[in-house]
Tab-separated table of C-alpha atoms in Angstrom:
chain	number	residue	atom	x	y	z
W	16	MET	CA	-55.689	-90.366	96.547
W	17	LYS	CA	-53.626	-92.004	98.508
W	18	LYS	CA	-52.898	-91.452	102.008
W	19	GLY	CA	-50.665	-93.848	103.712
W	20	GLY	CA	-51.713	-96.512	101.079
W	21	ILE	CA	-55.354	-95.978	100.992
W	22	ILE	CA	-57.681	-94.340	99.046
W	23	LYS	CA	-58.837	-91.256	100.400
W	24	HIS	CA	-62.521	-90.456	98.947
W	25	TYR	CA	-64.168	-87.127	98.627
W	26	THR	CA	-66.825	-86.823	100.548
W	27	GLU	CA	-70.298	-84.998	99.766
W	28	GLU	CA	-69.151	-81.934	101.757
W	29	GLU	CA	-65.928	-81.735	100.344
W	30	ILE	CA	-67.083	-81.717	96.472
W	31	THR	CA	-69.819	-79.252	97.405
W	32	LEU	CA	-67.097	-77.016	98.874
W	33	LEU	CA	-64.878	-78.136	95.700
W	34	LYS	CA	-67.454	-76.400	93.340
W	35	THR	CA	-68.371	-73.820	95.694
W	36	HIS	CA	-64.913	-72.352	95.710
W	37	TYR	CA	-62.867	-73.989	93.039
W	38	ALA	CA	-63.961	-71.760	90.208
W	39	ASN	CA	-63.278	-68.150	92.301
W	40	GLU	CA	-60.532	-69.437	94.233
W	41	GLY	CA	-58.241	-72.112	92.641
W	42	ALA	CA	-56.342	-75.230	93.262
W	43	ASP	CA	-54.402	-73.627	96.193
W	44	PHE	CA	-57.043	-72.301	98.095
W	45	CYS	CA	-59.038	-75.523	97.848
W	46	ALA	CA	-56.052	-77.917	99.036
W	47	ASN	CA	-55.716	-75.892	102.240
W	48	LEU	CA	-59.328	-76.200	103.159
W	49	LEU	CA	-59.854	-79.597	102.725
W	50	GLY	CA	-56.138	-80.684	104.065
W	51	ARG	CA	-55.117	-82.073	100.238
W	52	THR	CA	-52.584	-81.519	97.863
W	53	ARG	CA	-52.756	-79.148	94.696
W	54	GLN	CA	-52.475	-81.963	92.266
W	55	ALA	CA	-55.414	-83.867	94.017
W	56	ILE	CA	-57.912	-81.278	93.981
W	57	GLN	CA	-56.850	-80.528	90.256
W	58	GLY	CA	-57.486	-84.269	89.661
W	59	GLU	CA	-60.770	-84.236	91.062
W	60	ALA	CA	-62.168	-81.118	89.474
W	61	PHE	CA	-61.048	-82.378	86.168
W	62	LYS	CA	-63.434	-85.259	86.909
W	63	LEU	CA	-66.137	-82.747	87.840
W	64	GLY	CA	-65.747	-80.388	84.896
W	65	LEU	CA	-64.385	-77.674	87.044
W	66	LYS	CA	-62.596	-75.059	85.602
W	67	VAL	CA	-60.845	-72.080	87.233
W	68	LYS	CA	-62.219	-68.750	85.897
W	69	LYS	CA	-59.702	-66.502	83.303
W	70	SER	CA	-60.336	-63.748	86.281
W	71	THR	CA	-59.397	-65.685	88.879
W	72	ILE	CA	-56.061	-66.835	86.937
W	73	ARG	CA	-55.276	-63.121	86.114
W	74	LYS	CA	-55.655	-62.226	90.130
W	75	LEU	CA	-53.616	-65.209	91.167
W	76	LYS	CA	-50.638	-64.241	88.567
W	77	ASP	CA	-50.529	-60.764	89.891
W	78	ILE	CA	-50.174	-61.892	93.645
W	79	TYR	CA	-47.677	-64.064	92.544
W	80	PHE	CA	-45.539	-62.142	90.650
W	81	LEU	CA	-45.880	-59.004	93.098
W	82	ALA	CA	-45.059	-61.041	95.750
W	83	LYS	CA	-42.042	-62.709	93.406
W	84	ASP	CA	-40.229	-59.829	92.270
W	85	THR	CA	-41.358	-56.534	94.188
W	86	PRO	CA	-39.004	-56.871	97.175
W	87	ARG	CA	-35.999	-57.874	95.383
W	88	SER	CA	-36.009	-55.912	92.371
W	89	VAL	CA	-37.133	-52.040	92.973
W	90	ASN	CA	-38.767	-50.229	95.835
W	91	VAL	CA	-41.650	-48.781	94.255
W	92	GLU	CA	-42.718	-45.865	96.643
W	93	GLN	CA	-39.212	-44.221	95.632
W	94	PHE	CA	-41.290	-43.498	92.176
W	95	GLU	CA	-44.442	-42.462	93.917
W	96	HIS	CA	-42.470	-39.838	95.727
W	97	PRO	CA	-39.456	-38.838	94.361
W	98	GLN	CA	-37.392	-37.318	96.409
W	99	THR	CA	-33.661	-37.720	94.438
W	100	LYS	CA	-32.291	-36.624	91.190
W	101	GLU	CA	-31.847	-40.169	90.220
W	102	ILE	CA	-35.749	-40.584	90.415
W	103	ALA	CA	-36.562	-37.675	88.710
W	104	TYR	CA	-34.244	-38.325	85.863
W	105	LEU	CA	-35.223	-41.956	85.163
W	106	LEU	CA	-39.039	-40.785	85.048
W	107	GLY	CA	-37.868	-38.422	82.599
W	108	PHE	CA	-35.841	-40.864	80.449
W	109	LEU	CA	-38.352	-43.642	80.454
W	110	TRP	CA	-41.101	-41.130	79.450
W	111	GLY	CA	-38.969	-40.181	76.311
W	112	ASP	CA	-37.344	-43.382	75.717
W	113	GLY	CA	-38.753	-46.263	77.615
W	114	TYR	CA	-41.949	-48.499	77.287
W	115	ILE	CA	-44.041	-50.687	79.404
W	116	HIS	CA	-45.254	-54.297	78.188
W	117	LYS	CA	-47.173	-57.013	79.812
W	118	THR	CA	-45.969	-60.411	78.281
W	119	LYS	CA	-48.033	-63.462	78.160
W	120	TRP	CA	-46.355	-65.193	80.592
W	121	GLY	CA	-47.365	-62.538	83.168
W	122	GLN	CA	-44.321	-60.477	83.480
W	123	TYR	CA	-44.727	-56.645	83.899
W	124	LEU	CA	-42.019	-55.262	82.061
W	125	ILE	CA	-40.191	-51.372	82.287
W	126	CYS	CA	-37.867	-51.257	79.264
W	127	THR	CA	-35.564	-49.358	77.466
W	128	GLY	CA	-33.614	-49.310	74.436
W	129	ILE	CA	-30.762	-47.475	73.985
W	130	ALA	CA	-27.251	-47.032	72.542
W	131	LYS	CA	-24.458	-49.562	74.181
W	132	LYS	CA	-22.083	-46.420	74.788
W	133	ASP	CA	-25.065	-44.002	76.224
W	134	GLY	CA	-26.103	-46.994	78.246
W	135	ASP	CA	-22.679	-47.182	79.801
W	136	ILE	CA	-23.337	-44.354	80.993
W	137	LEU	CA	-26.476	-45.011	82.223
W	138	LYS	CA	-26.723	-47.727	84.107
W	139	PRO	CA	-25.181	-47.013	87.056
W	140	ILE	CA	-28.280	-44.660	87.707
W	141	PHE	CA	-30.677	-47.564	87.140
W	142	ASP	CA	-28.797	-49.697	89.418
W	143	LYS	CA	-29.166	-47.205	92.528
W	144	VAL	CA	-32.918	-47.589	92.204
W	145	GLY	CA	-33.234	-51.040	91.975
W	146	LYS	CA	-31.724	-54.386	90.292
W	147	TRP	CA	-32.127	-53.890	86.438
W	148	GLY	CA	-31.296	-56.581	84.050
W	149	VAL	CA	-29.212	-55.946	80.763
W	150	GLN	CA	-29.144	-57.448	77.076
W	151	ILE	CA	-26.598	-56.506	74.422
W	152	ILE	CA	-28.074	-56.281	70.921
W	153	LYS	CA	-25.999	-56.632	68.048
W	154	ARG	CA	-27.629	-56.617	64.491
W	155	PRO	CA	-25.275	-56.382	61.224
W	156	ASN	CA	-25.109	-52.610	59.858
W	157	ARG	CA	-26.270	-51.098	63.047
W	158	GLN	CA	-24.855	-50.050	66.107
W	159	VAL	CA	-24.969	-52.017	69.262
W	160	VAL	CA	-28.065	-51.383	71.537
W	161	MET	CA	-28.409	-52.029	75.283
W	162	SER	CA	-31.651	-53.037	76.510
W	163	ILE	CA	-31.927	-52.045	80.215
W	164	ARG	CA	-35.174	-53.906	81.788
W	165	ILE	CA	-36.935	-54.792	84.907
W	166	SER	CA	-39.995	-57.026	85.980
W	167	ASN	CA	-42.084	-55.356	88.391
W	168	MET	CA	-45.878	-55.204	88.879
W	169	ALA	CA	-46.408	-52.196	91.054
W	170	LEU	CA	-44.189	-49.824	89.042
W	171	PHE	CA	-45.613	-50.966	86.050
W	172	TYR	CA	-49.239	-50.081	87.409
W	173	PHE	CA	-47.908	-46.988	88.442
W	174	LEU	CA	-46.409	-45.805	85.210
W	175	LYS	CA	-49.419	-47.146	83.640
W	176	GLY	CA	-51.530	-44.735	85.749
W	177	HIS	CA	-49.423	-41.731	84.514
W	178	GLY	CA	-49.544	-42.568	80.979
W	179	PHE	CA	-46.312	-44.480	80.253
W	180	ARG	CA	-48.618	-46.374	77.820
W	181	LYS	CA	-49.826	-43.484	75.681
W	182	LYS	CA	-47.053	-40.963	76.048
W	183	TYR	CA	-48.760	-38.533	73.261
W	184	CYS	CA	-50.406	-37.098	76.257
W	185	GLU	CA	-49.250	-34.297	78.371
W	186	PRO	CA	-47.081	-36.206	81.497
W	187	SER	CA	-49.005	-36.075	84.500
W	188	ILE	CA	-45.930	-37.449	86.284
W	189	LEU	CA	-44.589	-33.832	86.766
W	190	LYS	CA	-47.213	-33.152	89.225
W	191	ILE	CA	-45.628	-35.300	91.497
W	192	ILE	CA	-41.919	-34.105	91.408
W	193	PRO	CA	-40.654	-31.630	93.458
W	194	LYS	CA	-40.488	-28.430	91.740
W	195	GLU	CA	-36.613	-28.163	92.583
W	196	LEU	CA	-35.978	-31.685	90.686
W	197	GLN	CA	-38.115	-30.889	87.995
W	198	CYS	CA	-34.850	-30.245	85.852
W	199	TYR	CA	-33.814	-33.797	86.017
W	200	TRP	CA	-36.915	-34.987	84.714
W	201	TRP	CA	-36.452	-32.537	81.780
W	202	ARG	CA	-32.927	-33.569	81.384
W	203	GLY	CA	-33.947	-37.233	81.278
W	204	PHE	CA	-36.296	-36.570	78.595
W	205	ILE	CA	-34.188	-34.488	76.696
W	206	ASP	CA	-31.201	-37.135	77.009
W	207	ALA	CA	-33.869	-39.512	75.466
W	208	ASP	CA	-35.670	-37.310	72.742
W	209	GLY	CA	-34.078	-33.947	72.489
W	210	CYS	CA	-30.945	-32.580	70.635
W	211	PHE	CA	-28.834	-29.717	70.860
W	212	SER	CA	-27.191	-29.316	67.369
W	213	LEU	CA	-24.430	-27.100	65.748
W	214	ARG	CA	-23.441	-27.012	62.174
W	215	LYS	CA	-19.982	-25.987	61.876
W	216	TYR	CA	-20.295	-24.680	58.422
W	217	LYS	CA	-19.721	-21.193	57.586
W	218	THR	CA	-22.330	-19.556	59.762
W	219	TYR	CA	-22.555	-22.082	62.804
W	220	GLN	CA	-26.324	-22.128	62.546
W	221	SER	CA	-27.666	-24.242	65.555
W	222	TYR	CA	-31.089	-25.425	66.962
W	223	PHE	CA	-32.778	-27.123	69.633
W	224	SER	CA	-35.208	-29.708	69.304
W	225	ILE	CA	-37.686	-32.472	71.032
W	226	SER	CA	-39.001	-35.177	68.859
W	227	GLY	CA	-42.249	-37.380	68.990
W	228	PRO	CA	-45.008	-38.997	67.551
W	229	TYR	CA	-47.426	-37.567	65.003
W	230	ASN	CA	-50.097	-37.025	67.530
W	231	GLN	CA	-47.726	-35.679	70.864
W	232	GLN	CA	-49.712	-33.243	72.490
W	233	TRP	CA	-46.819	-30.455	72.914
W	234	GLY	CA	-48.615	-28.069	75.438
W	235	PHE	CA	-46.688	-29.189	78.753
W	236	ALA	CA	-43.129	-28.574	76.965
W	237	GLU	CA	-44.685	-25.402	74.882
W	238	LYS	CA	-46.166	-23.906	78.470
W	239	PHE	CA	-42.282	-24.631	80.172
W	240	LEU	CA	-40.534	-22.802	77.470
W	241	ALA	CA	-43.154	-19.794	77.786
W	242	GLU	CA	-42.991	-19.552	81.599
W	243	ASN	CA	-38.984	-18.689	80.381
W	244	ASN	CA	-39.791	-16.396	77.810
W	245	ILE	CA	-38.372	-19.104	75.082
W	246	PRO	CA	-40.068	-19.217	71.642
W	247	CYS	CA	-40.713	-22.110	70.014
W	248	ARG	CA	-42.445	-23.955	67.398
W	249	VAL	CA	-43.933	-27.392	66.346
W	250	TYR	CA	-43.822	-29.135	62.896
W	251	LYS	CA	-45.454	-32.526	61.911
W	252	ASN	CA	-43.487	-34.281	59.141
W	253	GLU	CA	-44.729	-37.077	56.975
W	254	ASN	CA	-41.809	-38.962	55.103
W	255	PHE	CA	-42.255	-41.825	52.697
W	256	CYS	CA	-40.147	-44.917	52.823
W	257	LYS	CA	-39.557	-46.817	49.663
W	258	LYS	CA	-38.162	-49.583	51.260
W	259	THR	CA	-41.051	-50.459	53.723
W	260	ASN	CA	-43.444	-48.392	51.065
W	261	LYS	CA	-44.790	-46.730	54.047
W	262	ILE	CA	-45.429	-43.321	55.602
W	263	HIS	CA	-43.956	-42.244	58.463
W	264	ARG	CA	-45.101	-39.810	60.667
W	265	ASN	CA	-43.806	-37.563	63.510
W	266	SER	CA	-43.859	-34.168	65.164
W	267	THR	CA	-40.915	-32.341	66.111
W	268	LEU	CA	-40.578	-28.970	68.748
W	269	ILE	CA	-37.778	-26.943	67.432
W	270	VAL	CA	-36.119	-23.694	69.451
W	271	CYS	CA	-33.903	-21.285	67.232
W	272	GLY	CA	-31.510	-18.683	68.075
W	273	ARG	CA	-28.594	-19.054	70.030
W	274	ARG	CA	-29.793	-17.129	72.793
W	275	ASN	CA	-33.094	-19.171	73.095
W	276	ILE	CA	-31.292	-22.352	72.894
W	277	ILE	CA	-28.757	-21.015	75.725
W	278	ASN	CA	-31.642	-20.346	77.821
W	279	VAL	CA	-32.494	-23.828	77.741
W	280	GLY	CA	-29.339	-25.101	78.417
W	281	LYS	CA	-29.575	-23.191	81.455
W	282	LEU	CA	-32.712	-24.676	82.587
W	283	LEU	CA	-31.578	-28.348	81.963
W	284	TYR	CA	-28.078	-27.538	83.622
W	285	PRO	CA	-29.085	-25.058	86.463
W	286	LYS	CA	-25.074	-26.104	87.858
W	287	ASP	CA	-23.682	-25.778	84.526
W	288	VAL	CA	-22.255	-29.332	84.913
W	289	VAL	CA	-23.333	-32.972	84.513
W	290	ASP	CA	-24.144	-34.304	87.783
W	291	ILE	CA	-26.173	-37.048	85.998
W	292	GLY	CA	-26.826	-37.917	82.645
W	293	LEU	CA	-24.965	-37.602	79.160
W	294	ASN	CA	-22.286	-35.343	78.874
W	295	ARG	CA	-22.262	-35.489	74.686
W	296	LYS	CA	-25.317	-33.288	75.037
W	297	PHE	CA	-24.172	-30.961	77.525
W	298	ASN	CA	-20.727	-30.698	75.645
W	299	ILE	CA	-22.614	-29.323	72.179
W	300	TYR	CA	-24.722	-26.958	74.103
W	301	LYS	CA	-21.668	-25.560	76.017
W	302	GLU	CA	-20.251	-25.508	72.342
W	303	ILE	CA	-23.344	-23.320	70.912
W	304	GLU	CA	-22.409	-20.904	73.939
W	305	ARG	CA	-18.957	-20.753	73.248
W	306	VAL	CA	-19.916	-20.149	69.389
W	307	HIS	CA	-22.181	-16.936	70.995
W	308	GLU	CA	-19.870	-15.392	72.930
W	309	LEU	CA	-17.558	-15.289	69.782
W	310	TRP	CA	-20.172	-13.745	67.492
W	311	LYS	CA	-20.975	-11.330	70.054
W	312	LYS	CA	-17.159	-10.203	69.811
W	313	ARG	CA	-17.351	-10.032	65.922
W	314	PHE	CA	-20.965	-8.155	65.559
W	315	PRO	CA	-21.707	-6.512	68.779
W	316	ASN	CA	-24.121	-3.965	67.154
W	317	MET	CA	-25.934	-6.409	64.971
W	318	PRO	CA	-29.034	-8.953	65.622
W	319	GLU	CA	-28.570	-12.704	66.110
W	320	SER	CA	-31.140	-13.255	63.156
W	321	ARG	CA	-29.026	-10.986	60.936
W	322	SER	CA	-25.639	-12.486	61.980
W	323	ARG	CA	-26.643	-16.163	61.694
W	324	LEU	CA	-26.147	-15.769	57.592
W	325	LEU	CA	-22.758	-14.123	57.728
W	326	PRO	CA	-19.704	-16.195	57.357
W	327	PHE	CA	-17.555	-16.896	60.187
W	328	ASP	CA	-14.082	-17.947	60.993
W	329	GLU	CA	-14.180	-18.992	64.778
W	330	HIS	CA	-10.141	-19.100	64.591
W	331	ASN	CA	-10.006	-15.294	64.068
W	332	TYR	CA	-12.041	-14.743	67.286
W	333	ALA	CA	-11.066	-17.324	69.486
């Protein structure tokens, strides 16, 4: 190294310190220790055949990205101690439709990909809790997708610790959400993976469903519904796709019967309004509720299981 036009050679003591600390602490630590530049330390280490350990590289990257993105992107403490409906909703939504991924460049990504029309509604909720990036994805013959993402190591490891990498397990995150906010977690989860359905043809059959992976453990949802006297069934499906020549597997939890479906809606929307989330699913739930009232007028003494099979013209009883 040249300093003021003079080459400053390494002493035996400096070389000993370099051999002792370089592998475990890296170039920056040694540069500060010896009062030299990072480039000079790396050059001398190359001559001596010294290399930084992979574990040290990973540790230094973690420290770098934690210092780099945590202050500017999101406050992780609000996720660790949920106190708002926005946090509870997003934890549920990310459980259903999000994923976490560590890139080879050292980014700790938390992402979700949804239809752009839904993303336009949900993006302000994400913005309330941090600075999330957006990417619009357009593909031929497919709907436009909005990818919402953030890079944050602390949030990544928090979600990973609660099973967000293997979401077929039961969500332990529910244990840290206050009871009065848990309806928002379920609403976010249902907005991601749930569905209210009303078939407007003759009998107006309806159902409520949640989709998941084939090996999904549905115990947490079955328990939640059972505590509110709502029966449900779980189906495992296997479908062969000719285009890909593969078998696609998934499982579905289904609630049938308009009374049961309406009770699900009351759990998700206790205030009977959409103060957060997607309007379209709430609107279908309210339509099912309206049809149910019409059915009661038309067949006041008939069990719902039989009345579903009778033809019905809603215009005669509106």
